[in-house]
Amino acid sequence: MKGALNLWLTLAFATATLSYDRPSASIVMNDRAAYHAYALNDGMCNQRGNPQRSLVIPGPEIVSQFSVCQGRNEFGELVSDTSGSVYCNGTLIHLWNDARDHIGDSKTFVDRASNFSGSQINIALYHVLSKRNFTVSEFLEEVDSMFEFHHPGKELTDYENSRFPHTPSFILSIRPQARTFRAWTKIVHHYWNNLDRTMIQNCFNDKTYGTQAQLLPGPGSPSVGTTLGASGYSPSAGEQCATSIIRLEHPFVIAGGRFREQYYWDSFFVMEGLLAANMTYLARTTLLNFMDEIRSYGFIPNGGRKYYLNRSQPPLFIHMLHAYVHNTNDTAVLHGALPLAEVSSFSPYISNSLTRALEQKELRWWAENRGIAVKSPRDSSVTHFVYHYNVNADGPRPEVSDFGSGNEEKLILVVNQSYAEDWMTAWCDEQPPTREEEFRMYSELASGAESGWDYTARWMSDPYNLPEDRIEQMRRVQIRRIIPVDLNSILYRCHILIAELYERAVDDESPYAWQHKQRHEIAASLLKSAILDLHWNENKTGFYDFELDTHGSKLKGPRTGRIKNFWSGATFTPFWSGIWPESVRTNQSRTMEAFSGMRDLLKRYGGPLPATVTKSGQQWDFPNAWPPLQYVAIKALQNIPYNLSTADAFRFAKTSTPQGQLGVEYDKLPVMDGENITGRELDGSTSSSWRNVMLKELSMRYMTSAFCNWNVTAKLRDDEIEAIVQDNPREDAWLDHFPGAMYEKLNAWDVTRRGHGGEYEVQTGFGWTNG
């Protein structure tokens, strides 16, 4: 950090009056107007980029300081970590992104560890840039060789899972006639072995790099001064390696592709798959890692990198905890987990020795950092306490994505993401932004990433009339003004589930468990009232987001707003969480109306349920169909009470969809250019319950889509099917490396198409699709 500041201070004084008109002498530019002119002509705003152009170093008025990027130990204490000045903020990451057209996948940079510490890199960078002015290409070559950045993921190694069940019971239960499906399911189950990871103490898992560079202690690490693996000590500043990784002490499952670390909300869907396969050990270690992060940071970050430390993701830790305990009856984990999940400062499980470590808790963090008071639109005397995504960011998101050409057949679907895209969104306009405008834009974009829906027209102003230009679309993101229906439904369910967990704990060791159970039931009741008041539209028979009239950190008092007329797959989250409006709960016709929009979309298109019905080019918009949203929709259907699902599919097919439920009329839904693939008419050819018909249809769309896209690359043969279904554990190891790609997103157009668009190439692996 000192190296970068010395560079700025030394050179900024010498070049304070330089402008873009004198590039040969412009080693540093600290004037915002001058740097804006440079960016438009030769810099980050000019995507044609010239690798032979002179390197221009931005001063502190240009490069924002990403303020949260430092590791903590098990006590929540900051460790002596200077990696943030390399991977999160400062001169190097900005210059690297300025040269993005010549480096391919820029997330590669922030995921590449170095043999040197962050302070050593900055000192060396200062000396290098002081010698002479580099061209862009010369700079990239110099940095790559000098600082010994290694391939991403060198801090991790594959986890050898000796407990791996080769053929879990759910595979054995698949009927013999479905041999292809059974073989495919078994192959996908074996893919878990490709996604299991564990940390190593040294920075690199390649012995040729030596062992002198050590990972710093992280959440759950032994205390400073105690043994750290074989070395017996915590590394000094000179012995540290620069890395963005958050050191975790337990094995975990990565998402796949370019996502090489543990992620928050992905892990919920991963855990569903682990528990179904009886892989309870990995499910437990996943929870333990999250518990360590809550102890150290006070919350669960977006992912397992330091550049994620200013934001979280949809809060599903309590959902994971409940699923684990429900499936394993392992109530011992509650001793450590319940205090970390709590809201209040008092919990029956807190002992004197843990008091300091348990001061920060998951639900409290969400209440204090993402809670907001909102007036009822129906009764101004009523105020609700609800939640929204609201990251305060003072710089671009450091994580960066792929760059290439928009060729769908080759799966290179590009975009200029994260650091570069954030900076471009703020700066590449006719006038340079003020600091306040710049930080507001960074905060909106980081909040969009926190939602997991990065990005979608759902978070944008005037979502049905978006410009085609991606940067112009991103300037319309205003997620902090939106009270998301799914976020509040998830937190409602958190209170319901933690109340149930306290009931499980009452016979354990807590005489106060019933009091805490009742407290969470009251909190759930209040949040349910808020969701029904703010998000339920009686005329459209659906749940929608709520949009505030204004947003700003300086505003005081409860906010006002109105329901937002925009349909998304999030509309079914309250039903999954168990929230049923009175008019629906007591009337089967109204229940069918609530799900009639889903029926219309399955009739219109041939694939799974789309995220939205807006075709913006953003990855969480049409036609992409995401596995988490299929899960929520299926769970919502399963939650329909029996007395509301007795009608047959024929009657459901004749149920009228309330006007405007999908945001646009049926004949205005997106159409495909060139060919028209339609879904299946759910016309009641069976006398089965309408709910069961919908469940079967949606489930089969998802499974068929996942299989068809996988088999394009796998090309499963009949002889392979026969060998796989023999269930011979000694010969099953080859299945770990069976060809075929499980994609992170699917396509609503048709089951034979994969998802596309958005901020990076379509990723394979893939944790939540498998789960």
PDB file of N, CA and C in Angstrom, residues 560-607:
ATOM      1  N   THR A 560     -41.167   5.837   1.489  1.00  0.00           N
ATOM      2  CA  THR A 560     -42.438   5.519   0.830  1.00  0.00           C
ATOM      3  C   THR A 560     -42.139   4.936  -0.546  1.00  0.00           C
ATOM      4  N   GLY A 561     -43.133   4.289  -1.128  1.00  0.00           N
ATOM      5  CA  GLY A 561     -42.927   3.719  -2.446  1.00  0.00           C
ATOM      6  C   GLY A 561     -44.184   3.042  -2.944  1.00  0.00           C
ATOM      7  N   ARG A 562     -43.999   2.196  -3.965  1.00  0.00           N
ATOM      8  CA  ARG A 562     -45.138   1.516  -4.599  1.00  0.00           C
ATOM      9  C   ARG A 562     -44.658   0.201  -5.180  1.00  0.00           C
ATOM     10  N   ILE A 563     -45.606  -0.684  -5.422  1.00  0.00           N
ATOM     11  CA  ILE A 563     -45.279  -1.988  -5.995  1.00  0.00           C
ATOM     12  C   ILE A 563     -44.787  -1.802  -7.429  1.00  0.00           C
ATOM     13  N   LYS A 564     -43.796  -2.580  -7.829  1.00  0.00           N
ATOM     14  CA  LYS A 564     -43.201  -2.446  -9.161  1.00  0.00           C
ATOM     15  C   LYS A 564     -43.823  -3.462 -10.107  1.00  0.00           C
ATOM     16  N   ASN A 565     -44.319  -2.993 -11.210  1.00  0.00           N
ATOM     17  CA  ASN A 565     -45.021  -3.837 -12.176  1.00  0.00           C
ATOM     18  C   ASN A 565     -44.010  -4.527 -13.091  1.00  0.00           C
ATOM     19  N   PHE A 566     -43.311  -5.525 -12.550  1.00  0.00           N
ATOM     20  CA  PHE A 566     -42.308  -6.239 -13.340  1.00  0.00           C
ATOM     21  C   PHE A 566     -42.275  -7.688 -12.871  1.00  0.00           C
ATOM     22  N   TRP A 567     -42.564  -8.623 -13.784  1.00  0.00           N
ATOM     23  CA  TRP A 567     -42.593 -10.035 -13.421  1.00  0.00           C
ATOM     24  C   TRP A 567     -41.201 -10.641 -13.482  1.00  0.00           C
ATOM     25  N   SER A 568     -40.897 -11.492 -12.495  1.00  0.00           N
ATOM     26  CA  SER A 568     -39.670 -12.292 -12.519  1.00  0.00           C
ATOM     27  C   SER A 568     -39.944 -13.606 -11.805  1.00  0.00           C
ATOM     28  N   GLY A 569     -39.027 -14.538 -11.953  1.00  0.00           N
ATOM     29  CA  GLY A 569     -39.172 -15.822 -11.281  1.00  0.00           C
ATOM     30  C   GLY A 569     -39.191 -15.716  -9.779  1.00  0.00           C
ATOM     31  N   ALA A 570     -38.795 -14.553  -9.244  1.00  0.00           N
ATOM     32  CA  ALA A 570     -38.824 -14.334  -7.795  1.00  0.00           C
ATOM     33  C   ALA A 570     -40.244 -14.308  -7.251  1.00  0.00           C
ATOM     34  N   THR A 571     -41.227 -14.184  -8.124  1.00  0.00           N
ATOM     35  CA  THR A 571     -42.623 -14.083  -7.679  1.00  0.00           C
ATOM     36  C   THR A 571     -43.080 -15.319  -6.900  1.00  0.00           C
ATOM     37  N   PHE A 572     -42.400 -16.448  -7.090  1.00  0.00           N
ATOM     38  CA  PHE A 572     -42.831 -17.683  -6.426  1.00  0.00           C
ATOM     39  C   PHE A 572     -42.124 -17.914  -5.090  1.00  0.00           C
ATOM     40  N   THR A 573     -41.151 -17.063  -4.750  1.00  0.00           N
ATOM     41  CA  THR A 573     -40.401 -17.255  -3.506  1.00  0.00           C
ATOM     42  C   THR A 573     -41.279 -17.211  -2.257  1.00  0.00           C
ATOM     43  N   PRO A 574     -42.251 -16.298  -2.139  1.00  0.00           N
ATOM     44  CA  PRO A 574     -43.109 -16.329  -0.944  1.00  0.00           C
ATOM     45  C   PRO A 574     -43.864 -17.652  -0.790  1.00  0.00           C
ATOM     46  N   PHE A 575     -44.314 -18.235  -1.896  1.00  0.00           N
ATOM     47  CA  PHE A 575     -45.014 -19.520  -1.816  1.00  0.00           C
ATOM     48  C   PHE A 575     -44.082 -20.615  -1.329  1.00  0.00           C
ATOM     49  N   TRP A 576     -42.821 -20.590  -1.783  1.00  0.00           N
ATOM     50  CA  TRP A 576     -41.823 -21.536  -1.267  1.00  0.00           C
ATOM     51  C   TRP A 576     -41.624 -21.329   0.233  1.00  0.00           C
ATOM     52  N   SER A 577     -41.599 -20.079   0.648  1.00  0.00           N
ATOM     53  CA  SER A 577     -41.351 -19.765   2.051  1.00  0.00           C
ATOM     54  C   SER A 577     -42.566 -20.017   2.937  1.00  0.00           C
ATOM     55  N   GLY A 578     -43.720 -20.254   2.337  1.00  0.00           N
ATOM     56  CA  GLY A 578     -44.916 -20.553   3.126  1.00  0.00           C
ATOM     57  C   GLY A 578     -45.816 -19.361   3.379  1.00  0.00           C
ATOM     58  N   ILE A 579     -45.747 -18.343   2.529  1.00  0.00           N
ATOM     59  CA  ILE A 579     -46.581 -17.156   2.674  1.00  0.00           C
ATOM     60  C   ILE A 579     -47.722 -17.233   1.652  1.00  0.00           C
ATOM     61  N   TRP A 580     -48.942 -17.363   2.156  1.00  0.00           N
ATOM     62  CA  TRP A 580     -50.126 -17.483   1.301  1.00  0.00           C
ATOM     63  C   TRP A 580     -51.136 -16.397   1.670  1.00  0.00           C
ATOM     64  N   PRO A 581     -51.408 -15.479   0.741  1.00  0.00           N
ATOM     65  CA  PRO A 581     -52.446 -14.471   1.005  1.00  0.00           C
ATOM     66  C   PRO A 581     -53.780 -15.140   1.330  1.00  0.00           C
ATOM     67  N   GLU A 582     -54.562 -14.498   2.142  1.00  0.00           N
ATOM     68  CA  GLU A 582     -55.823 -15.078   2.591  1.00  0.00           C
ATOM     69  C   GLU A 582     -56.731 -15.430   1.414  1.00  0.00           C
ATOM     70  N   SER A 583     -56.781 -14.568   0.406  1.00  0.00           N
ATOM     71  CA  SER A 583     -57.668 -14.814  -0.732  1.00  0.00           C
ATOM     72  C   SER A 583     -57.240 -16.035  -1.537  1.00  0.00           C
ATOM     73  N   VAL A 584     -55.959 -16.393  -1.472  1.00  0.00           N
ATOM     74  CA  VAL A 584     -55.444 -17.565  -2.187  1.00  0.00           C
ATOM     75  C   VAL A 584     -55.542 -18.795  -1.319  1.00  0.00           C
ATOM     76  N   ARG A 585     -55.239 -18.639  -0.041  1.00  0.00           N
ATOM     77  CA  ARG A 585     -55.203 -19.767   0.888  1.00  0.00           C
ATOM     78  C   ARG A 585     -56.557 -20.442   1.024  1.00  0.00           C
ATOM     79  N   THR A 586     -57.615 -19.728   0.784  1.00  0.00           N
ATOM     80  CA  THR A 586     -58.963 -20.273   0.983  1.00  0.00           C
ATOM     81  C   THR A 586     -59.737 -20.486  -0.307  1.00  0.00           C
ATOM     82  N   ASN A 587     -59.079 -20.337  -1.457  1.00  0.00           N
ATOM     83  CA  ASN A 587     -59.812 -20.365  -2.719  1.00  0.00           C
ATOM     84  C   ASN A 587     -58.947 -21.026  -3.806  1.00  0.00           C
ATOM     85  N   GLN A 588     -59.340 -22.213  -4.264  1.00  0.00           N
ATOM     86  CA  GLN A 588     -58.547 -22.935  -5.256  1.00  0.00           C
ATOM     87  C   GLN A 588     -58.478 -22.184  -6.585  1.00  0.00           C
ATOM     88  N   SER A 589     -59.546 -21.520  -6.977  1.00  0.00           N
ATOM     89  CA  SER A 589     -59.544 -20.772  -8.234  1.00  0.00           C
ATOM     90  C   SER A 589     -58.491 -19.672  -8.202  1.00  0.00           C
ATOM     91  N   ARG A 590     -58.371 -18.995  -7.061  1.00  0.00           N
ATOM     92  CA  ARG A 590     -57.362 -17.940  -6.926  1.00  0.00           C
ATOM     93  C   ARG A 590     -55.955 -18.543  -6.910  1.00  0.00           C
ATOM     94  N   THR A 591     -55.813 -19.706  -6.331  1.00  0.00           N
ATOM     95  CA  THR A 591     -54.507 -20.374  -6.326  1.00  0.00           C
ATOM     96  C   THR A 591     -54.091 -20.706  -7.755  1.00  0.00           C
ATOM     97  N   MET A 592     -55.025 -21.205  -8.544  1.00  0.00           N
ATOM     98  CA  MET A 592     -54.703 -21.507  -9.942  1.00  0.00           C
ATOM     99  C   MET A 592     -54.367 -20.236 -10.708  1.00  0.00           C
ATOM    100  N   GLU A 593     -55.036 -19.148 -10.393  1.00  0.00           N
ATOM    101  CA  GLU A 593     -54.696 -17.863 -11.021  1.00  0.00           C
ATOM    102  C   GLU A 593     -53.254 -17.464 -10.702  1.00  0.00           C
ATOM    103  N   ALA A 594     -52.825 -17.698  -9.457  1.00  0.00           N
ATOM    104  CA  ALA A 594     -51.478 -17.306  -9.034  1.00  0.00           C
ATOM    105  C   ALA A 594     -50.398 -18.031  -9.833  1.00  0.00           C
ATOM    106  N   PHE A 595     -50.713 -19.245 -10.318  1.00  0.00           N
ATOM    107  CA  PHE A 595     -49.740 -20.031 -11.071  1.00  0.00           C
ATOM    108  C   PHE A 595     -50.068 -20.085 -12.565  1.00  0.00           C
ATOM    109  N   SER A 596     -51.061 -19.309 -12.989  1.00  0.00           N
ATOM    110  CA  SER A 596     -51.451 -19.338 -14.402  1.00  0.00           C
ATOM    111  C   SER A 596     -50.388 -18.712 -15.300  1.00  0.00           C
ATOM    112  N   GLY A 597     -49.664 -17.714 -14.798  1.00  0.00           N
ATOM    113  CA  GLY A 597     -48.583 -17.124 -15.583  1.00  0.00           C
ATOM    114  C   GLY A 597     -47.479 -18.143 -15.857  1.00  0.00           C
ATOM    115  N   MET A 598     -47.150 -18.969 -14.863  1.00  0.00           N
ATOM    116  CA  MET A 598     -46.178 -20.038 -15.066  1.00  0.00           C
ATOM    117  C   MET A 598     -46.664 -20.986 -16.156  1.00  0.00           C
ATOM    118  N   ARG A 599     -47.939 -21.351 -16.099  1.00  0.00           N
ATOM    119  CA  ARG A 599     -48.523 -22.219 -17.120  1.00  0.00           C
ATOM    120  C   ARG A 599     -48.393 -21.598 -18.506  1.00  0.00           C
ATOM    121  N   ASP A 600     -48.677 -20.302 -18.626  1.00  0.00           N
ATOM    122  CA  ASP A 600     -48.608 -19.627 -19.920  1.00  0.00           C
ATOM    123  C   ASP A 600     -47.192 -19.656 -20.497  1.00  0.00           C
ATOM    124  N   LEU A 601     -46.192 -19.476 -19.635  1.00  0.00           N
ATOM    125  CA  LEU A 601     -44.816 -19.477 -20.117  1.00  0.00           C
ATOM    126  C   LEU A 601     -44.381 -20.866 -20.562  1.00  0.00           C
ATOM    127  N   LEU A 602     -44.831 -21.907 -19.868  1.00  0.00           N
ATOM    128  CA  LEU A 602     -44.497 -23.274 -20.280  1.00  0.00           C
ATOM    129  C   LEU A 602     -45.235 -23.652 -21.560  1.00  0.00           C
ATOM    130  N   LYS A 603     -46.374 -23.031 -21.784  1.00  0.00           N
ATOM    131  CA  LYS A 603     -47.104 -23.240 -23.036  1.00  0.00           C
ATOM    132  C   LYS A 603     -46.429 -22.498 -24.186  1.00  0.00           C
ATOM    133  N   ARG A 604     -45.945 -21.309 -23.902  1.00  0.00           N
ATOM    134  CA  ARG A 604     -45.375 -20.455 -24.957  1.00  0.00           C
ATOM    135  C   ARG A 604     -44.008 -20.965 -25.422  1.00  0.00           C
ATOM    136  N   TYR A 605     -43.190 -21.457 -24.471  1.00  0.00           N
ATOM    137  CA  TYR A 605     -41.813 -21.824 -24.783  1.00  0.00           C
ATOM    138  C   TYR A 605     -41.549 -23.296 -24.488  1.00  0.00           C
ATOM    139  N   GLY A 606     -40.472 -23.798 -25.062  1.00  0.00           N
ATOM    140  CA  GLY A 606     -40.178 -25.218 -24.966  1.00  0.00           C
ATOM    141  C   GLY A 606     -39.188 -25.607 -23.891  1.00  0.00           C
ATOM    142  N   GLY A 607     -38.642 -24.620 -23.165  1.00  0.00           N
ATOM    143  CA  GLY A 607     -37.630 -24.921 -22.161  1.00  0.00           C
ATOM    144  C   GLY A 607     -38.120 -24.660 -20.747  1.00  0.00           C
TER     145      GLY A 607
END
